[in-house]
Coordinates of C-alpha atoms and ligand atoms in Angstrom, one line a residue:
M1 CA -6.7 -22.7 -9.0
F2 CA -5.2 -24.2 -12.0
M3 CA -4.7 -22.3 -15.1
K4 CA -3.1 -23.3 -18.2
N5 CA -2.3 -19.6 -19.2
T6 CA -0.7 -16.8 -17.3
K7 CA -2.9 -13.7 -17.6
F8 CA -0.6 -10.3 -17.6
V9 CA -1.5 -7.1 -15.8
F10 CA 0.5 -3.9 -16.6
F11 CA 0.9 -1.2 -14.3
T12 CA 1.7 2.3 -15.5
G13 CA 2.0 5.4 -13.5
G14 CA 1.2 9.1 -14.7
V15 CA 1.2 12.6 -13.3
V16 CA 3.8 12.5 -10.7
S17 CA 6.0 10.1 -9.3
S18 CA 6.0 8.6 -5.9
L19 CA 2.2 7.5 -6.0
G20 CA 3.0 4.5 -4.8
K21 CA 2.9 2.1 -7.8
G22 CA 4.8 -0.5 -5.8
I23 CA 2.3 -0.6 -3.1
A24 CA -0.6 -0.9 -5.5
C25 CA 0.8 -3.7 -7.3
S26 CA 1.6 -5.5 -4.2
S27 CA -2.2 -4.7 -3.0
L28 CA -3.7 -6.0 -5.9
G29 CA -1.6 -9.1 -5.8
V30 CA -2.5 -9.9 -2.3
L31 CA -6.3 -9.7 -3.1
L32 CA -5.8 -11.8 -6.2
K33 CA -3.6 -14.2 -4.2
S34 CA -6.6 -14.4 -1.3
R35 CA -9.1 -15.1 -4.1
G36 CA -6.9 -18.2 -5.1
Y37 CA -4.7 -17.2 -8.1
S38 CA -0.7 -17.5 -7.7
V39 CA 0.6 -14.2 -8.5
T40 CA 4.1 -12.7 -9.1
I41 CA 5.2 -9.5 -9.8
L42 CA 7.7 -8.1 -12.3
K43 CA 9.3 -4.7 -11.9
L44 CA 10.9 -2.9 -15.1
D45 CA 13.1 -0.1 -14.3
P46 CA 14.0 2.3 -17.3
Y47 CA 17.4 3.5 -16.1
I48 CA 20.8 2.1 -17.8
N49 CA 22.6 1.0 -14.4
V50 CA 22.5 -2.8 -14.9
D51 CA 21.2 -3.0 -11.3
P52 CA 20.7 -0.2 -8.4
G53 CA 23.6 -1.8 -6.6
T54 CA 26.0 1.0 -7.9
M55 CA 23.7 3.7 -7.0
S56 CA 23.8 6.2 -4.2
P57 CA 20.9 5.7 -1.5
Y58 CA 20.1 9.4 -2.6
Q59 CA 19.4 8.4 -6.3
H60 CA 17.7 5.1 -5.6
G61 CA 16.8 4.5 -1.9
E62 CA 17.5 1.1 -0.5
V63 CA 19.0 -1.7 -2.4
Y64 CA 16.7 -4.9 -2.1
V65 CA 18.5 -8.0 -2.0
T66 CA 16.9 -11.4 -3.1
D67 CA 17.8 -14.7 -1.8
D68 CA 19.3 -15.6 -4.9
G69 CA 21.9 -12.8 -4.5
A70 CA 20.3 -9.9 -6.9
E71 CA 20.6 -6.3 -6.1
T72 CA 17.1 -4.9 -7.1
D73 CA 14.5 -1.9 -6.7
L74 CA 13.1 -1.5 -3.2
D75 CA 9.7 -2.2 -4.7
L76 CA 10.5 -6.1 -4.7
G77 CA 10.6 -5.5 -0.8
H78 CA 6.8 -4.3 -0.9
Y79 CA 6.1 -7.2 -2.9
E80 CA 7.6 -9.8 -0.7
R81 CA 6.4 -8.1 2.5
F82 CA 2.7 -8.0 1.1
L83 CA 2.7 -11.1 -0.9
N84 CA 4.6 -13.1 1.6
L85 CA 6.7 -14.6 -1.6
E86 CA 10.3 -14.7 -2.5
M87 CA 11.2 -12.5 -5.4
S88 CA 14.5 -13.7 -7.6
A89 CA 16.7 -11.8 -10.1
L90 CA 14.3 -12.6 -12.7
N91 CA 11.7 -10.1 -11.0
N92 CA 13.4 -7.0 -11.6
A93 CA 15.2 -5.9 -15.0
T94 CA 16.2 -2.6 -15.8
S95 CA 16.9 -0.8 -19.3
G96 CA 20.3 -1.4 -18.6
Q97 CA 20.2 -5.3 -18.3
V98 CA 18.1 -5.5 -21.5
Y99 CA 20.5 -3.6 -23.6
Y100 CA 23.0 -5.4 -21.8
D101 CA 22.0 -8.5 -23.1
V102 CA 21.0 -7.4 -26.8
I103 CA 24.4 -6.0 -27.3
Q104 CA 26.1 -9.3 -26.0
K105 CA 24.0 -11.3 -28.6
E106 CA 24.9 -8.5 -31.2
R107 CA 28.4 -9.2 -30.5
R108 CA 28.0 -12.9 -30.6
G109 CA 26.8 -12.6 -34.2
D110 CA 23.2 -13.9 -33.2
Y111 CA 21.8 -10.8 -35.2
L112 CA 24.3 -11.0 -38.1
G113 CA 23.0 -9.1 -41.0
A114 CA 20.7 -7.0 -39.0
T115 CA 20.5 -3.2 -37.7
V116 CA 20.0 -3.8 -34.1
Q117 CA 17.3 -1.4 -33.2
V118 CA 15.0 -0.4 -30.2
I119 CA 12.0 -1.8 -32.2
P120 CA 12.0 -4.8 -32.7
H121 CA 15.3 -6.0 -30.9
I122 CA 15.1 -4.2 -27.4
T123 CA 11.2 -4.4 -27.2
D124 CA 11.3 -8.3 -28.3
A125 CA 14.0 -8.6 -25.4
I126 CA 11.5 -7.0 -22.7
N127 CA 8.7 -9.1 -24.1
E128 CA 10.8 -12.1 -23.8
R129 CA 11.7 -11.2 -20.5
I130 CA 7.9 -10.9 -19.2
T131 CA 7.1 -14.1 -20.7
R132 CA 10.1 -15.5 -19.0
V133 CA 9.2 -14.6 -15.6
A134 CA 5.6 -16.1 -16.1
E135 CA 6.8 -19.2 -17.2
K136 CA 9.5 -19.8 -14.7
N137 CA 7.0 -18.7 -12.0
K138 CA 4.0 -20.7 -13.6
C139 CA 1.8 -18.0 -12.0
D140 CA -1.9 -17.6 -13.1
I141 CA -1.3 -13.8 -13.1
L142 CA 1.7 -11.9 -13.6
I143 CA 1.6 -8.3 -12.5
T144 CA 4.3 -6.1 -14.4
E145 CA 5.2 -2.8 -12.8
I146 CA 6.7 -0.1 -15.2
G147 CA 9.0 2.3 -13.3
G148 CA 9.0 5.9 -13.8
T149 CA 5.9 8.2 -14.9
V150 CA 4.1 8.3 -18.6
G151 CA 5.8 11.0 -20.5
D152 CA 9.4 10.2 -19.5
I153 CA 11.6 9.6 -22.5
E154 CA 13.3 6.5 -20.6
S155 CA 10.1 4.2 -20.4
L156 CA 9.1 4.6 -23.8
P157 CA 10.8 1.2 -24.9
F158 CA 9.1 -0.7 -22.2
L159 CA 5.7 0.8 -23.0
E160 CA 6.0 0.2 -26.9
A161 CA 7.1 -3.4 -25.8
I162 CA 3.7 -3.7 -24.0
R163 CA 1.7 -2.3 -27.0
Q164 CA 3.3 -5.4 -28.9
F165 CA 2.7 -7.8 -26.3
R166 CA -1.1 -7.0 -26.4
L167 CA -1.5 -7.2 -29.9
N168 CA -1.3 -10.5 -30.3
R169 CA -3.2 -11.8 -27.3
P170 CA -6.8 -12.2 -26.8
V171 CA -8.3 -9.0 -25.0
E172 CA -8.9 -10.7 -21.8
D173 CA -5.5 -11.9 -21.5
T174 CA -3.7 -8.7 -20.6
L175 CA -4.7 -5.4 -18.6
V176 CA -3.5 -2.1 -18.1
I177 CA -4.0 -0.2 -15.2
H178 CA -3.0 3.4 -14.9
L179 CA -2.0 5.0 -11.6
T180 CA -2.8 8.7 -11.7
L181 CA -3.1 11.7 -9.1
V182 CA -6.5 13.4 -8.6
P183 CA -5.5 16.5 -6.8
Y184 CA -7.9 18.8 -4.9
V185 CA -7.2 22.6 -5.5
A186 CA -8.4 24.3 -2.4
G187 CA -9.0 27.7 -4.3
A188 CA -11.6 26.2 -6.6
D189 CA -13.0 23.5 -3.8
E190 CA -12.6 20.9 -6.2
L191 CA -10.8 17.7 -7.4
K192 CA -9.2 18.3 -10.5
T193 CA -9.1 15.6 -13.4
K194 CA -7.1 17.3 -16.1
P195 CA -3.8 15.9 -14.8
T196 CA -5.2 12.4 -15.3
Q197 CA -6.7 13.3 -18.7
H198 CA -3.3 14.4 -19.8
S199 CA -1.4 11.5 -18.4
V200 CA -4.0 9.1 -20.1
M201 CA -3.8 10.9 -23.4
R202 CA 0.0 10.7 -23.0
L203 CA -0.5 6.8 -22.8
R204 CA -3.0 6.8 -26.0
E205 CA -0.5 8.5 -27.9
I206 CA 1.8 5.7 -27.8
G207 CA -0.8 3.1 -28.3
L208 CA -1.9 2.1 -24.8
Q209 CA -5.3 2.5 -23.6
P210 CA -5.8 1.8 -20.2
D211 CA -8.5 -0.6 -18.9
V212 CA -8.5 0.6 -15.4
L213 CA -7.5 4.0 -14.1
L214 CA -6.3 3.6 -10.3
C215 CA -6.8 7.3 -8.9
R216 CA -4.8 8.5 -5.9
S217 CA -6.5 11.3 -4.2
D218 CA -6.9 12.7 -0.4
R219 CA -10.8 12.7 -0.8
E220 CA -13.7 10.3 -2.1
L221 CA -14.0 10.8 -5.7
S222 CA -17.7 11.7 -6.4
D223 CA -19.9 9.6 -9.3
V224 CA -19.7 12.9 -11.0
V225 CA -15.9 12.9 -11.1
K226 CA -15.5 9.3 -11.9
Q227 CA -17.9 9.8 -15.1
K228 CA -16.0 12.7 -15.9
I229 CA -12.6 10.9 -15.7
G230 CA -14.1 7.9 -17.4
L231 CA -15.6 10.0 -20.2
F232 CA -12.3 12.0 -21.0
C233 CA -10.3 9.0 -20.8
N234 CA -12.3 6.4 -22.6
V235 CA -13.2 4.1 -19.9
T236 CA -16.5 3.3 -18.0
K237 CA -17.2 4.9 -14.6
E238 CA -16.9 1.6 -12.8
A239 CA -13.5 1.2 -14.0
V240 CA -12.4 4.5 -12.3
I241 CA -11.3 3.2 -9.0
E242 CA -10.4 5.8 -6.2
A243 CA -7.2 4.8 -3.8
L244 CA -7.3 7.2 -1.0
D245 CA -4.7 7.9 1.2
V246 CA -4.3 5.6 4.2
K247 CA -2.5 5.6 7.5
V248 CA -0.7 2.5 7.2
I249 CA 0.2 1.1 3.8
Y250 CA -1.1 -2.5 4.6
E251 CA -4.7 -0.9 4.8
V252 CA -4.5 -0.4 1.1
P253 CA -5.6 -3.8 0.0
L254 CA -8.5 -3.5 2.4
K255 CA -9.4 -0.2 0.8
Y256 CA -9.0 -1.8 -2.7
A257 CA -11.3 -4.6 -1.9
G258 CA -13.9 -2.0 -0.7
A259 CA -13.7 -0.5 -4.0
N260 CA -14.0 -3.8 -5.9
F261 CA -10.9 -3.2 -7.7
D262 CA -9.9 -6.9 -7.5
A263 CA -13.2 -8.1 -8.6
L264 CA -13.1 -5.5 -11.7
V265 CA -9.5 -6.9 -12.6
L266 CA -10.7 -10.5 -12.4
K267 CA -14.0 -9.6 -14.4
K268 CA -11.6 -8.0 -17.3
L269 CA -9.6 -10.9 -17.3
K270 CA -12.6 -13.4 -17.7
L271 CA -11.7 -15.2 -14.5
P272 CA -13.8 -16.5 -11.9
A273 CA -14.0 -14.4 -8.9
G274 CA -13.2 -16.8 -6.2
K275 CA -13.7 -16.2 -2.7
L276 CA -11.9 -13.4 -0.7
N277 CA -10.9 -13.9 2.5
M278 CA -8.9 -11.1 4.3
I279 CA -9.9 -11.8 7.9
D280 CA -6.3 -12.6 9.0
W281 CA -5.2 -9.3 7.5
E282 CA -7.9 -7.3 8.9
N283 CA -7.3 -8.7 12.2
K284 CA -3.7 -7.4 12.1
I285 CA -4.9 -4.1 11.2
D286 CA -7.2 -4.1 14.0
R287 CA -4.4 -5.1 16.3
Y288 CA -2.2 -2.2 14.9
Y289 CA -5.0 0.4 15.9
K290 CA -5.5 -1.1 19.2
A291 CA -2.1 -0.9 20.6
D292 CA -2.5 2.1 23.2
H293 CA 1.0 2.8 23.9
Q294 CA 4.3 3.8 22.0
I295 CA 7.8 3.6 22.3
N296 CA 10.9 5.4 20.8
I297 CA 13.7 3.8 19.0
A298 CA 16.4 5.5 17.6
I299 CA 18.1 4.8 14.1
C300 CA 21.5 6.0 14.0
G301 CA 22.8 6.5 10.6
K302 CA 23.7 9.1 7.5
Y303 CA 20.3 9.3 5.5
V304 CA 18.2 10.4 8.4
T305 CA 16.4 12.7 5.9
L306 CA 15.9 9.9 3.5
P307 CA 13.5 7.2 4.8
D308 CA 13.5 5.4 1.3
A309 CA 17.0 4.5 2.1
Y310 CA 15.6 2.5 5.3
K311 CA 12.3 1.5 3.9
S312 CA 13.0 -2.3 4.9
I313 CA 14.0 -1.6 8.2
I314 CA 10.9 0.9 8.8
A315 CA 8.7 -1.7 7.4
S316 CA 10.3 -4.4 10.0
F317 CA 9.6 -2.2 12.9
L318 CA 6.0 -2.0 11.9
H319 CA 5.7 -5.8 11.8
A320 CA 7.5 -6.1 14.9
G321 CA 5.6 -3.4 16.5
M322 CA 2.2 -5.2 15.6
E323 CA 3.3 -8.3 17.1
N324 CA 4.3 -6.7 20.5
D325 CA 1.1 -4.5 20.5
V326 CA 2.9 -1.1 20.5
K327 CA 3.5 1.4 18.3
V328 CA 7.2 2.1 17.1
N329 CA 8.2 5.5 16.6
L330 CA 11.5 5.8 14.8
K331 CA 13.8 9.0 15.8
W332 CA 16.2 9.4 13.2
V333 CA 19.7 10.4 14.7
N334 CA 22.5 11.8 12.1
T335 CA 25.8 10.4 13.3
E336 CA 27.7 12.8 11.3
K337 CA 26.0 15.4 13.5
I338 CA 25.8 13.9 16.8
N339 CA 27.8 15.5 19.7
D340 CA 29.9 14.0 22.4
D341 CA 27.1 13.9 24.6
V342 CA 25.0 11.4 22.9
S343 CA 22.7 11.2 26.1
K344 CA 20.7 14.2 24.7
E345 CA 19.7 12.8 21.7
L346 CA 19.3 9.5 23.0
N347 CA 17.3 10.0 26.8
D348 CA 13.8 9.0 25.2
V349 CA 14.7 6.2 23.4
C350 CA 14.6 2.4 24.6
G351 CA 16.2 1.0 21.8
I352 CA 19.3 1.7 19.3
L353 CA 19.5 0.4 15.9
V354 CA 22.7 1.0 13.7
P355 CA 22.1 0.0 10.1
G356 CA 24.0 -1.2 7.3
G357 CA 26.0 1.1 5.2
F358 CA 29.2 2.1 3.3
G359 CA 32.2 4.6 3.9
E360 CA 33.2 6.5 6.7
R361 CA 31.3 9.3 6.8
G362 CA 29.5 9.2 10.4
I363 CA 31.2 6.3 11.6
E364 CA 32.6 8.0 14.9
G365 CA 29.2 9.0 15.7
K366 CA 27.7 5.4 15.3
L367 CA 30.6 4.3 17.7
K368 CA 29.6 6.8 20.4
T369 CA 25.7 5.9 20.2
I370 CA 26.8 2.0 20.3
R371 CA 29.2 2.8 23.5
Y372 CA 26.0 4.7 25.1
A373 CA 23.8 1.6 24.2
R374 CA 26.4 -0.8 25.7
E375 CA 27.4 1.1 28.7
N376 CA 23.6 2.1 29.6
K377 CA 22.3 -1.5 28.9
I378 CA 20.0 -0.2 26.4
P379 CA 18.9 -2.6 23.8
F380 CA 20.8 -2.4 20.8
F381 CA 20.5 -4.2 17.3
G382 CA 23.6 -3.7 14.7
I383 CA 22.9 -4.7 11.4
C384 CA 26.0 -5.5 9.1
L385 CA 28.1 -2.1 9.1
G386 CA 26.0 -1.9 12.7
L387 CA 27.8 -5.3 13.6
Q388 CA 31.0 -4.0 12.4
C389 CA 30.9 -1.0 14.4
A390 CA 29.9 -2.8 17.5
A391 CA 33.2 -4.7 17.1
I392 CA 35.2 -1.6 16.5
E393 CA 33.3 0.2 19.4
F394 CA 33.9 -3.2 21.8
S395 CA 37.7 -3.4 20.7
R396 CA 38.5 0.2 21.3
N397 CA 36.8 0.7 24.7
V398 CA 36.5 -2.7 26.3
L399 CA 39.9 -4.4 24.9
G400 CA 41.7 -1.3 24.9
M401 CA 42.8 -1.4 21.4
E402 CA 42.5 2.2 20.8
K403 CA 42.7 2.7 17.2
A404 CA 40.9 -0.4 16.3
N405 CA 39.2 0.1 13.1
S406 CA 37.9 -1.7 9.8
T407 CA 40.3 -1.4 6.9
E408 CA 37.3 -0.1 4.9
F409 CA 37.8 3.3 6.9
D410 CA 41.5 2.8 7.8
K411 CA 43.8 0.8 5.9
N412 CA 46.6 1.2 8.3
T413 CA 44.8 0.5 11.3
P414 CA 46.9 -1.5 14.0
F415 CA 43.8 -3.5 14.9
P416 CA 41.8 -4.3 11.8
V417 CA 39.0 -6.1 13.7
I418 CA 37.1 -5.8 10.6
H419 CA 38.7 -6.4 7.2
L420 CA 38.2 -7.6 3.5
M421 CA 37.1 -11.1 2.9
E422 CA 39.5 -13.1 1.4
N423 CA 37.8 -13.4 -1.8
Q424 CA 37.2 -9.9 -1.9
K425 CA 40.6 -8.8 -2.3
T426 CA 41.0 -9.2 -6.0
V427 CA 37.6 -7.8 -6.9
K428 CA 37.8 -5.2 -9.5
D429 CA 34.4 -4.5 -10.8
M430 CA 32.2 -2.9 -8.1
G431 CA 28.6 -3.9 -9.5
G432 CA 27.2 -7.4 -8.2
T433 CA 30.6 -8.4 -6.5
M434 CA 29.9 -8.3 -2.7
R435 CA 28.9 -11.3 -0.9
L436 CA 25.4 -11.0 -2.0
G437 CA 22.2 -13.2 -1.3
S438 CA 21.2 -15.9 1.3
Y439 CA 23.9 -17.9 3.0
P440 CA 23.3 -20.1 5.9
C441 CA 24.2 -19.5 9.6
E442 CA 24.5 -21.8 12.4
L443 CA 23.3 -20.4 15.9
Q444 CA 24.9 -21.3 19.3
K445 CA 22.2 -22.6 21.7
K446 CA 21.0 -20.2 24.9
T447 CA 22.1 -17.1 22.9
K448 CA 19.8 -14.1 22.4
A449 CA 20.0 -15.1 18.7
Y450 CA 18.7 -18.8 19.2
L451 CA 16.0 -17.7 21.8
A452 CA 14.8 -15.2 19.0
Y453 CA 14.7 -17.9 16.2
K454 CA 14.3 -21.1 18.2
E455 CA 16.4 -22.6 15.4
E456 CA 20.2 -23.5 14.9
K457 CA 20.2 -23.3 11.2
I458 CA 19.1 -20.3 9.7
N459 CA 19.4 -18.5 6.2
E460 CA 19.9 -14.7 5.8
R461 CA 20.5 -12.6 3.1
H462 CA 23.7 -10.6 3.0
R463 CA 25.4 -7.5 0.9
H464 CA 28.8 -6.9 2.2
R465 CA 32.6 -7.2 1.4
Y466 CA 33.9 -6.8 5.1
E467 CA 33.9 -9.2 7.6
F468 CA 35.0 -9.9 11.4
N469 CA 38.5 -10.6 11.6
N470 CA 38.9 -14.3 13.3
D471 CA 42.2 -13.5 14.8
Y472 CA 40.1 -11.4 17.4
R473 CA 37.6 -14.1 17.8
D474 CA 39.1 -15.3 21.2
D475 CA 39.5 -12.0 22.7
F476 CA 35.8 -10.9 22.1
D477 CA 34.8 -14.5 23.4
K478 CA 36.7 -14.2 26.8
N479 CA 35.9 -10.7 27.4
G480 CA 31.8 -11.2 27.0
M481 CA 31.3 -10.5 23.3
I482 CA 30.3 -13.9 22.1
I483 CA 30.2 -15.1 18.7
S484 CA 26.6 -16.3 18.5
G485 CA 26.4 -17.0 14.9
L486 CA 28.7 -18.6 12.4
S487 CA 28.8 -20.0 8.6
P488 CA 28.6 -23.5 8.7
D489 CA 32.3 -24.0 7.9
G490 CA 32.9 -22.1 11.0
Q491 CA 34.9 -19.2 8.9
L492 CA 32.6 -16.2 8.9
V493 CA 31.3 -14.5 11.9
E494 CA 27.6 -13.9 11.4
M495 CA 26.5 -12.6 14.8
I496 CA 27.7 -11.5 18.0
E497 CA 26.2 -10.7 21.2
L498 CA 26.9 -9.1 24.4
K499 CA 26.7 -11.3 27.6
G500 CA 25.2 -9.5 30.9
H501 CA 23.3 -7.1 28.5
P502 CA 19.5 -7.0 28.4
W503 CA 19.9 -7.3 24.5
F504 CA 22.9 -6.4 22.6
V505 CA 22.9 -8.4 19.4
G506 CA 24.7 -7.6 15.9
C507 CA 24.3 -9.8 12.7
Q508 CA 26.2 -9.3 9.5
F509 CA 23.3 -9.9 7.6
H510 CA 20.0 -8.2 6.8
P511 CA 17.5 -9.5 9.0
E512 CA 15.0 -6.6 7.5
L513 CA 14.7 -8.0 4.1
K514 CA 13.1 -11.0 5.5
S515 CA 10.4 -9.4 7.7
R516 CA 6.9 -9.9 6.3
F517 CA 3.4 -8.3 7.1
A518 CA 2.4 -12.0 7.9
K519 CA 5.1 -12.7 10.0
A520 CA 7.6 -9.9 11.8
H521 CA 11.3 -10.9 11.8
P522 CA 12.2 -12.8 14.9
L523 CA 15.3 -10.6 15.5
F524 CA 13.2 -7.3 14.9
R525 CA 10.4 -8.9 17.3
E526 CA 12.7 -9.8 20.2
F527 CA 14.6 -6.5 19.6
V528 CA 11.2 -4.5 19.9
A529 CA 10.3 -6.9 23.0
A530 CA 13.4 -6.1 24.7
A531 CA 13.2 -2.3 23.9
L532 CA 9.6 -2.5 25.7
T533 CA 10.9 -4.1 28.7
Y534 CA 13.5 -1.4 28.7
A535 CA 10.7 1.2 28.4
V536 CA 8.5 -0.1 31.0
E537 CA 11.4 -0.3 33.6
N538 CA 12.6 3.2 33.0
K539 CA 9.2 4.8 32.3
L540 CA 9.7 5.5 28.7
V541 CA 6.2 4.1 27.5
M542 CA 4.0 6.7 26.4
K543 CA 0.2 6.5 25.9
R544 CA -0.4 6.5 22.0
Ligands
LIG601 N1 30.6 -1.7 4.3 C1 30.3 -2.9 4.7 C2 30.8 -3.8 4.0 O1 30.6 -4.0 2.8 C3 29.0 -3.2 5.5 C4 27.9 -3.2 4.4 C5 26.6 -3.0 4.7 O2 26.2 -2.5 6.0 N2 25.5 -3.7 4.2 O3 31.1 -4.9 4.7

């Protein structure tokens, strides 16, 4: 469908955080896309950091990296996985970025004579960003997700900007959707609408009247409840859409379609409804439910109580499980706590993954789990830091280099098998200075890596400062740890794998950032396939 003007849908959130605004935006996007519209999503984050790259996973969860090397909010991962689209640096703006730009302009003298203020300078900058994303993507519909919850001081400039944005446009060109919670109170045996009413009140106080209310709830909203919410929040009953809890997040678009959410949005934007075709999507969900076996795979890392830190990895296993017709259970193993005898923790798993990470904590534990996987021929997948740890483990326990290490953890190690990349040595600022984004890699034929991709030239996303030390390449190669992927100039080791092991693969990049609901990442798909084979051979497959 070709449209001259982009339509703008704004998503705000109320009552509590973690209602899944990112998934809601993505799911609406999927339906609109299916109906023939080109869609993209912009995330506005109200914090002052220029990007989340400098935050701890405890603060922010995973940092999602785009092809063009931006460190962004994890919601961009949902957008890409659901919509099967590539996001860019433009698709995520923080308050920090907006203020930074405005202050730079002020210093240059662009506002000479003026007092620089939140209104209009910051709000103009926000709106300029929104329009720029629409223009750059030439999309029919731009969905903008505003991070945080209505009532937060931080998000006020964004909401004010949207108020101004709507002011000068035809009513049917913009839409505000407010996501709220309608909790069930057991004592009263009732769904409660008051939190929604209050949250909409806060929105209206600042001049935003939501057009649609998307109400998260653990049970159906009766007509009476919808009527009541509508009455108090100044929308019709039809504009109160229930968003029920689901087992798998990818069911959300189907539920929304059932609730006519997308049709309502298009009607309000005065756009033809187009034809919705979600057959492939439904089939995939069916396939997920039909898989009647399950296996356990261990994730050996530091943030085991913080699944947000590994959001894309969790999603990648869901995708890969679906394509292997098996349910993958993730067993979280805290490598800071693991004993010498790792077999107790790992005897029921048929695959071991060591994810990316920074800093020394938990490293020795990771090395133990890797040794266990290598020696017991359990499928192993090492991602970024996981590859680096696999290299350290191999150096110490196979090549006999006792104190081998990464210089990230031991500056004076006699065997620096992992060391700082040359161009990182002069880096002073921490923000945005890693090797970031998509880089090409060439695979050696007849390797597990090549068998997974079935291509010699691949592109994958990176986020690291350290690399495999080329001085040790020959030693590794001669002793069975082959270098299966290299940067095109042959200088950077991108992938390694162990000969004579069913599946022992490490990659310096982050494949989890390119797995999609529509298409699992080849490395995850093959890792799960190998884990399943191991599970069958070792009677570790369980009935679901
Ligand atoms: N800390 C390692 C590095 O900087 C690994 C990074 C990662 O796993 N993303 O190279």
